[in-house]
Tab-separated table of C-alpha atoms and ligand atoms in Angstrom:
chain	number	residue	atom	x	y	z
A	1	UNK	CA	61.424	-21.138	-25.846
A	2	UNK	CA	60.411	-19.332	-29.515
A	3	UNK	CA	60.951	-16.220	-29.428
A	4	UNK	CA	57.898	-15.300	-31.621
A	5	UNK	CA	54.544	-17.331	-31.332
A	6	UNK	CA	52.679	-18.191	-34.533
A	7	UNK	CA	48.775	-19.067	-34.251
A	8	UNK	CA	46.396	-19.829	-36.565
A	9	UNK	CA	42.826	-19.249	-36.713
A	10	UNK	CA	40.684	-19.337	-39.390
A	11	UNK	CA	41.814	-16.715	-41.588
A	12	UNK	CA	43.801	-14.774	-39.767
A	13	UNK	CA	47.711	-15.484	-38.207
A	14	UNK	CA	48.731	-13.749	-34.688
A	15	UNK	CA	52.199	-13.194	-33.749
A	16	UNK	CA	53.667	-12.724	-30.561
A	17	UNK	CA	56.973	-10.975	-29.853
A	18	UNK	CA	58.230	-13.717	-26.838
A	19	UNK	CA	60.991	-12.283	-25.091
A	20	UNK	CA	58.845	-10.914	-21.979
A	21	UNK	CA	61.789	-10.946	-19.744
A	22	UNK	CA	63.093	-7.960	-21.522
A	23	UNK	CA	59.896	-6.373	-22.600
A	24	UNK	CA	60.126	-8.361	-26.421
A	25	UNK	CA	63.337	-6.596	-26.840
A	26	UNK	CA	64.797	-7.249	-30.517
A	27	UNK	CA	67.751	-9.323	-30.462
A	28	UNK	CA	68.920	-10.820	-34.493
A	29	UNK	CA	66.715	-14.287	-33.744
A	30	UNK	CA	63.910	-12.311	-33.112
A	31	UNK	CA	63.576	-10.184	-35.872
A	32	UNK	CA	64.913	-13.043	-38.277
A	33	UNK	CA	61.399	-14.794	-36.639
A	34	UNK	CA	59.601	-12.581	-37.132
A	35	UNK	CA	60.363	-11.342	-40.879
A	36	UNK	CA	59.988	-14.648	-41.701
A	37	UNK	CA	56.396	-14.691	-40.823
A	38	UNK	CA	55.203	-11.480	-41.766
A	39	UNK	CA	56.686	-13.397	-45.555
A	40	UNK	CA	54.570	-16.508	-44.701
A	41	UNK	CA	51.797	-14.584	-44.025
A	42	UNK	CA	51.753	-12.377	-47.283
A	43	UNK	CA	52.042	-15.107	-49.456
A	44	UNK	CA	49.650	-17.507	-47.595
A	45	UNK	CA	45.921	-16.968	-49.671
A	46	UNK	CA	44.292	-18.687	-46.833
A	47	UNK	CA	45.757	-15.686	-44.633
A	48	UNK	CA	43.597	-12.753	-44.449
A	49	UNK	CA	44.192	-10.507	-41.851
A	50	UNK	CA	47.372	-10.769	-39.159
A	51	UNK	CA	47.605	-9.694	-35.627
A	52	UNK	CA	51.207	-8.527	-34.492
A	53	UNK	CA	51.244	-8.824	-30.010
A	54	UNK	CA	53.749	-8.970	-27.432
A	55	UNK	CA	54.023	-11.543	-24.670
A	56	UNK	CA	53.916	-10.223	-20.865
A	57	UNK	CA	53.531	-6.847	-19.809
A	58	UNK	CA	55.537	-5.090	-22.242
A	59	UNK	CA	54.863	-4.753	-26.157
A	60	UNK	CA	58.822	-4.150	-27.329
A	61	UNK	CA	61.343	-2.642	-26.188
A	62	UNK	CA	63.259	-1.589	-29.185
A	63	UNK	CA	66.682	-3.180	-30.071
A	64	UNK	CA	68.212	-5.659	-27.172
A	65	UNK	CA	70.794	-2.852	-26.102
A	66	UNK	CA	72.454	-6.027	-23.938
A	67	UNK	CA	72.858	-7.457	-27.718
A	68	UNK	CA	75.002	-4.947	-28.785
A	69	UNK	CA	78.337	-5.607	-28.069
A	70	UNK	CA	80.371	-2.182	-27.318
A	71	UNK	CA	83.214	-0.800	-25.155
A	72	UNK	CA	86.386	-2.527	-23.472
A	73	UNK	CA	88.140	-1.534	-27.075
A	74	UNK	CA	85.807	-3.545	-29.020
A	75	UNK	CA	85.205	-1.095	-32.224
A	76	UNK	CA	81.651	0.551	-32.773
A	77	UNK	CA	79.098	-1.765	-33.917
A	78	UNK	CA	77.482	-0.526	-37.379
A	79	UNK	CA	73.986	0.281	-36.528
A	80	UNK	CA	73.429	0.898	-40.180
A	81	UNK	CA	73.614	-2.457	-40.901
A	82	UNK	CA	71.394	-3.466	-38.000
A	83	UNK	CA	68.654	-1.220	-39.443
A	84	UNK	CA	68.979	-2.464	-42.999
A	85	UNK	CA	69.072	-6.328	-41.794
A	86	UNK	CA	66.540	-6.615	-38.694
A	87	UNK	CA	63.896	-3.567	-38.719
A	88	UNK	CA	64.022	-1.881	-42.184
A	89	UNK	CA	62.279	-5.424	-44.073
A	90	UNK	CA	59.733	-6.039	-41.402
A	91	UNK	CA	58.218	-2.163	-41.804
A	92	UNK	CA	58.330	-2.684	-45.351
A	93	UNK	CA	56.766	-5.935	-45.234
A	94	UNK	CA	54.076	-4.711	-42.886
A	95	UNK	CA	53.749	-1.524	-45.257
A	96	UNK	CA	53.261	-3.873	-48.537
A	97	UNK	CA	51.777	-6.497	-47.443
A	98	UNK	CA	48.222	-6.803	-49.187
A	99	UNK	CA	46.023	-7.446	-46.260
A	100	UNK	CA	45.530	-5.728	-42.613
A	101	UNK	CA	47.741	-6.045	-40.225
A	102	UNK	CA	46.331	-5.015	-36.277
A	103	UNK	CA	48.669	-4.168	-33.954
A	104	UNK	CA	47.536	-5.073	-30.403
A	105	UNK	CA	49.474	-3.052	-28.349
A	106	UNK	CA	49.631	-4.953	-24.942
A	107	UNK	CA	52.085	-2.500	-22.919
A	108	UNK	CA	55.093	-0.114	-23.095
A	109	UNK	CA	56.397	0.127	-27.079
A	110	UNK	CA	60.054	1.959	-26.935
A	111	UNK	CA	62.191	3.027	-29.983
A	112	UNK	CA	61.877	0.632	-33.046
A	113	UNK	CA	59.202	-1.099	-30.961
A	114	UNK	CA	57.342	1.853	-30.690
A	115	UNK	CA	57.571	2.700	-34.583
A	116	UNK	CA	57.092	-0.978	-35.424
A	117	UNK	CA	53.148	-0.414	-33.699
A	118	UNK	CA	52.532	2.401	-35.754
A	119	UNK	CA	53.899	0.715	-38.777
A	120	UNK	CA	50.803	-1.520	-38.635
A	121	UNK	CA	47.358	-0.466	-40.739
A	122	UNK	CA	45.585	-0.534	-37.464
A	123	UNK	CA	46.507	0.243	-33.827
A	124	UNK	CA	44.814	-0.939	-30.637
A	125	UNK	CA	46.360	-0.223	-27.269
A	126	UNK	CA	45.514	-1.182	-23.861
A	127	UNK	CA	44.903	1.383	-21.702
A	128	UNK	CA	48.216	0.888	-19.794
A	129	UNK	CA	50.310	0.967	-22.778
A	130	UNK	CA	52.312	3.990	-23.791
A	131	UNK	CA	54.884	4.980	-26.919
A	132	UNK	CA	57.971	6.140	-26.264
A	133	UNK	CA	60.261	7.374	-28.863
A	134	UNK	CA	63.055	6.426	-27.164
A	135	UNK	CA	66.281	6.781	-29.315
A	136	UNK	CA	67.618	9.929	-28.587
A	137	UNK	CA	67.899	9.185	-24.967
A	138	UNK	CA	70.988	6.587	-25.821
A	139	UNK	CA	71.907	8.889	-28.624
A	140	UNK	CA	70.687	7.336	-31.744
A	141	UNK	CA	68.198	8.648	-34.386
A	142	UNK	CA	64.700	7.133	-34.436
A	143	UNK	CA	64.371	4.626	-37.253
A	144	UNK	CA	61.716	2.016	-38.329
A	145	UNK	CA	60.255	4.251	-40.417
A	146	UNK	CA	59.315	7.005	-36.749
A	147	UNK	CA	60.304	10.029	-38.599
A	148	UNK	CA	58.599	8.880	-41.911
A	149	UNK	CA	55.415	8.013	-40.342
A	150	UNK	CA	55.349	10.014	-36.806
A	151	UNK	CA	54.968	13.410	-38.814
A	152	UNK	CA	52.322	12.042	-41.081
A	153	UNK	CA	50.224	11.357	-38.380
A	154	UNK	CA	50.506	13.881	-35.307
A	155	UNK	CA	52.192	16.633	-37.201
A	156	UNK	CA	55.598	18.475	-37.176
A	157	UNK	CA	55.084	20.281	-33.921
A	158	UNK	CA	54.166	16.735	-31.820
A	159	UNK	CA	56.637	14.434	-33.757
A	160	UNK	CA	60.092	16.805	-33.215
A	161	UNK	CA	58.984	17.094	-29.343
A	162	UNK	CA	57.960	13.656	-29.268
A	163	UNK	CA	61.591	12.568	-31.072
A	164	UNK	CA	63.606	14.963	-29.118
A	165	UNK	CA	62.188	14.771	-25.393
A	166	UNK	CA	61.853	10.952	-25.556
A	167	UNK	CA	58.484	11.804	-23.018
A	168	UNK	CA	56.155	8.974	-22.971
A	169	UNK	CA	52.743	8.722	-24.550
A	170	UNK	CA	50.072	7.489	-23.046
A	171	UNK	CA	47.563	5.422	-24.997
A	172	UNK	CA	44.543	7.876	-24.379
A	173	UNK	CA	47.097	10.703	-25.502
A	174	UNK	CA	47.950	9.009	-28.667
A	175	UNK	CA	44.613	8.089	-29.615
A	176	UNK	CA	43.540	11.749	-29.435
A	177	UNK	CA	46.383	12.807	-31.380
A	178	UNK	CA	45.878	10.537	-34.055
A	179	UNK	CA	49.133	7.829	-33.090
A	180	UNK	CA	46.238	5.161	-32.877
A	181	UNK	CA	43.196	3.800	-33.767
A	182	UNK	CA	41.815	3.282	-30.214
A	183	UNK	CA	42.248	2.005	-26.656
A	184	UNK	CA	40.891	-1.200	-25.000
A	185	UNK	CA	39.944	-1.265	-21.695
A	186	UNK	CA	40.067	-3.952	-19.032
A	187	UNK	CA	42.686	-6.151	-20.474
A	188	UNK	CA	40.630	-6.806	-23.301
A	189	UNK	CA	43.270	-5.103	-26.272
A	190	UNK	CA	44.075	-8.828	-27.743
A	191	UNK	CA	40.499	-10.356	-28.263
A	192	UNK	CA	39.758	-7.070	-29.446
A	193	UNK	CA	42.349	-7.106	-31.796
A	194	UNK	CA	41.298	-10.755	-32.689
A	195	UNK	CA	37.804	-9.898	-33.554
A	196	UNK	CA	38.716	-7.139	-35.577
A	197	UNK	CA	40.798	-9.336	-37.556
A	198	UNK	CA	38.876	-12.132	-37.818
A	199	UNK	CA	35.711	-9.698	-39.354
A	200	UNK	CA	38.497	-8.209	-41.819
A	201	UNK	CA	39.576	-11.735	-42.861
A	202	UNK	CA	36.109	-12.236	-44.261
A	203	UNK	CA	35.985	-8.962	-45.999
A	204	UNK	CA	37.194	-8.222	-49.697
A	205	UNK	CA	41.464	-8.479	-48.662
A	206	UNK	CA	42.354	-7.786	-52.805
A	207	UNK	CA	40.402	-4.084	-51.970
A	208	UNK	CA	41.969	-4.003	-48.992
A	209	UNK	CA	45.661	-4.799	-50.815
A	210	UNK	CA	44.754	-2.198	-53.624
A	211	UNK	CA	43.381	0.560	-50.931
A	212	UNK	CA	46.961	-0.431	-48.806
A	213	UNK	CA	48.470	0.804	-52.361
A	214	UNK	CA	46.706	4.241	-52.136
A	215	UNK	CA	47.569	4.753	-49.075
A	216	UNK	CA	50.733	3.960	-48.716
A	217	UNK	CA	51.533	6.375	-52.353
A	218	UNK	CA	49.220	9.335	-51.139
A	219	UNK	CA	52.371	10.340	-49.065
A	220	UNK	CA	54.183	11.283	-51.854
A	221	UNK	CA	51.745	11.771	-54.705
A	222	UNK	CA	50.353	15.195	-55.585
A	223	UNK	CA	46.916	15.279	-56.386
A	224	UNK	CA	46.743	14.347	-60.136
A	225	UNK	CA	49.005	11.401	-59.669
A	226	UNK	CA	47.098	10.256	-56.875
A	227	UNK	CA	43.977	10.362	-58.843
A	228	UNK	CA	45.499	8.410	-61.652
A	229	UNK	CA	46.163	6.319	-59.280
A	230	UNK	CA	42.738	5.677	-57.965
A	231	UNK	CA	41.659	5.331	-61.604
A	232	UNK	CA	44.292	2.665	-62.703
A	233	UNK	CA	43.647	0.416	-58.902
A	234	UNK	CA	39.740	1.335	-59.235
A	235	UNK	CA	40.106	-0.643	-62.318
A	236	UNK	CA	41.528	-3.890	-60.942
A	237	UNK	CA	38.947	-3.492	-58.087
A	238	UNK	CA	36.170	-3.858	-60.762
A	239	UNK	CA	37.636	-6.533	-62.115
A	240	UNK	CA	37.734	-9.060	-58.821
A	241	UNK	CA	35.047	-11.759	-57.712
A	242	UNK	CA	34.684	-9.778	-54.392
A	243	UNK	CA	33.506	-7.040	-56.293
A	244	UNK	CA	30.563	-8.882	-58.424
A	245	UNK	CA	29.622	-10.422	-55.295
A	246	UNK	CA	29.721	-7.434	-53.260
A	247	UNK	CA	26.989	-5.595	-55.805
A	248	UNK	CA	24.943	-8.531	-55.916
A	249	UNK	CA	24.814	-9.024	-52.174
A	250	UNK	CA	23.646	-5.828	-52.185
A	251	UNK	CA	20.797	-5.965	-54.684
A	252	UNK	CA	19.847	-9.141	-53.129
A	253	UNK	CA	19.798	-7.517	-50.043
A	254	UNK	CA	21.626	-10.281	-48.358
A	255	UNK	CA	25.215	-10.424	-46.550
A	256	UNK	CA	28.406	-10.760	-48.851
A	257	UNK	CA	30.507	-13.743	-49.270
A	258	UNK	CA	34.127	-12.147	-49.727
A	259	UNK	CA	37.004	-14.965	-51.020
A	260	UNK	CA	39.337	-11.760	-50.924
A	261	UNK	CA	40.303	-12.253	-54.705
B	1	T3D	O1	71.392	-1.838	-32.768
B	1	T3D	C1	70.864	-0.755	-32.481
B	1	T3D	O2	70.855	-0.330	-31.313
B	1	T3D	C2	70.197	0.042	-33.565
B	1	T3D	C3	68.728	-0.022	-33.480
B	1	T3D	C4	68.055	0.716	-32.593
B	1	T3D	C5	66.595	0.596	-32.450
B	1	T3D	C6	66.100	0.911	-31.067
B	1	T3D	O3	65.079	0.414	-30.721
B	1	T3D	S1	67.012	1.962	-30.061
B	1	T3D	C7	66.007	2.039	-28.579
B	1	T3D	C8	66.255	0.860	-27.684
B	1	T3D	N1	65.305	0.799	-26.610
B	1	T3D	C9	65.381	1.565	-25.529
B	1	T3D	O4	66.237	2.424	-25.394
B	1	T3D	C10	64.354	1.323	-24.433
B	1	T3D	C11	65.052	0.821	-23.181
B	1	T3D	N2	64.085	0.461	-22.176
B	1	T3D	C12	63.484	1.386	-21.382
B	1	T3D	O5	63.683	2.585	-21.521
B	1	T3D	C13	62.541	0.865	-20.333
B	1	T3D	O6	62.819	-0.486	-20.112
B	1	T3D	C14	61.057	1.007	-20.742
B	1	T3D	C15	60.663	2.491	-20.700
B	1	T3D	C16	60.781	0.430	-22.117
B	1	T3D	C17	60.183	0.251	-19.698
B	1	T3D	O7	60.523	0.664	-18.405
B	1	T3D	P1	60.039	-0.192	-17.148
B	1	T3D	O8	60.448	0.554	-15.942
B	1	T3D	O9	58.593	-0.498	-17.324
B	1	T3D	O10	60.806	-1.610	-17.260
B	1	T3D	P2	62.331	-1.895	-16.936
B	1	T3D	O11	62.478	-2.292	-15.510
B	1	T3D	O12	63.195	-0.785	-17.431
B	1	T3D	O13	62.594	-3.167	-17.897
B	1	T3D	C18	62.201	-4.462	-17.511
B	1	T3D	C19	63.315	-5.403	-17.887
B	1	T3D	O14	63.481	-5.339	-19.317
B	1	T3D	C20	64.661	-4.956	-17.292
B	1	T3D	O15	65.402	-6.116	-17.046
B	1	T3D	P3	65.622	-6.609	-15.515
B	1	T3D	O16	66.230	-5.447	-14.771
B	1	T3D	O17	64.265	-6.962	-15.020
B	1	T3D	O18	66.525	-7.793	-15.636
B	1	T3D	C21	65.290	-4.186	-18.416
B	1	T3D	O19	66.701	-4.150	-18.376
B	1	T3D	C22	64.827	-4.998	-19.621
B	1	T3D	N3	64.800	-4.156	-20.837
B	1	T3D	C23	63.944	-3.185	-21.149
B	1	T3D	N4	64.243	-2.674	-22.331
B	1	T3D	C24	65.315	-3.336	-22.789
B	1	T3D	C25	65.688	-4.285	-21.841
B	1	T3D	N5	66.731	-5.094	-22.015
B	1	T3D	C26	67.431	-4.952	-23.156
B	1	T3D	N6	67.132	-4.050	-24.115
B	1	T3D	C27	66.091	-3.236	-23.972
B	1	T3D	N7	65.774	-2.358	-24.945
């Protein structure tokens, strides 16, 4: 059985975390899987939007703890280098990547499944999913990029209680805090998901790489370094296809034809 699902549709590529029997716990194959395709994707042209799911009734479950071989004198595994080699690429990837990625958040997401969600540029849950930062309940330190991106979007006060308790979140709760975009209802999360994605893929994805850019830098820029940003990524933006066509649409009054370049 693969233990991530790859499908293509025109435009856009969804991947499903397939380990349902554990809730699409990470073990090494897994994460290998799945880094591999979040590469395909970004350097695929024909790619335009991608849609990260989880098979079953769970999204992920964090690391495999069965996976991690401990106790009975064996020595301490080094987490460090499970960080580095399975999670910390696929956040960066997601985080880089020049086109949307939509996380469809099918069910519970727990520790470096949880952060891996909110990793993505936009977050749909189903109304019976929940977020659970989940670490400090086996002792470990949230990772993933949780205490990079947690803060930035519920605040100090939320993230620490969130990190420390371990208390789950529902989906309604983190929409209104600002975890997530929004919540599906009815089983519906993945086709909404999919037809989010597949109107992105026909949108202008280079001004959607450039505004990833800003985004991602406004976290550490002040404001004059942000705004020479803008300036210097404003310019390649005027220079793209997407961009003439995008004007002229307009003063045509007719619909766009993006090629995302
Ligand atoms: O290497 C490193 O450890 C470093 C990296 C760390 C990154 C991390 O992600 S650390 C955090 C690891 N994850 C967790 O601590 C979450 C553990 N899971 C849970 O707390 C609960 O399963 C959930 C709250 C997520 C869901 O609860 P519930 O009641 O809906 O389901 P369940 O019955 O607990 O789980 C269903 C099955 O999935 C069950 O197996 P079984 O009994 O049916 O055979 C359970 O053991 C399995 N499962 C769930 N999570 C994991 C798991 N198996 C292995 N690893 C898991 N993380």
């Amino acid at each position: 059985m693969s233990l991530l699902l790859i499908d293509r549709h025109p435009g856009v590529l969804r991947l499903t975390l397939n380990r349902p029997e554990v809730l699409n716990a990470f073990n090494l194959d897994m994460a290998r899987a799945l880094q591999a395709a979040l590469d395909d994707a970004a350097n695929d042209a024909s790619i335009r939007a991608v849609v990260l799911t989880g098979s079953g009734r769970g999204f992920c479950a964090g690391q495999d703890l069965a996976s991690v071989h401990m106790g009975d004198g064996i020595p301490m595994p080094d987490l460090g280098n499970v960080v580095r080699d399975q999670y910390n690429p696929i956040i960066t990837r997601i985080r880089t990547m020049e086109k949307p990625v939509i996380c469809a958040v099918n069910g519970v997401a727990a520790g470096a499944g949880a952060n891996l969600a909110l990793a993505c540029d936009i977050v749909l849950a189903a109304s019976e999913a929940s977020f659970i930062q989940s670490f400090t309940k086996i002792g470990l330190v949230p990772d993933s990029g949780g205490t990079y991106l947690l803060p930035r979007l519920v605040g100090m006060a939320r993230a620490s209680a969130l990190m420390l308790l371990g208390d789950k979140v529902s989906a309604t709760q983190a929409r209104d805090w600002g975890m997530i975009w929004q919540v599906c209802e009815g089983g519906t999360v993945l086709e909404q998901a999919m037809a989010l994605a597949a109107g992105l893929a026909t949108q202008p994805t280079r001004a959607f790489g450039l505004t990833k850019q800003l985004i991602n830098a406004s976290l550490g820029h002040d404001l004059a370094a942000q705004l020479e940003m803008e300036e210097d990524l404003q310019r390649e933006a005027g220079k793209t296809a997407d961009f003439l066509e995008g004007v002229q649409a307009f003063l045509q009054k007719r619909k766009p034809a993006f090629e995302g370049r």
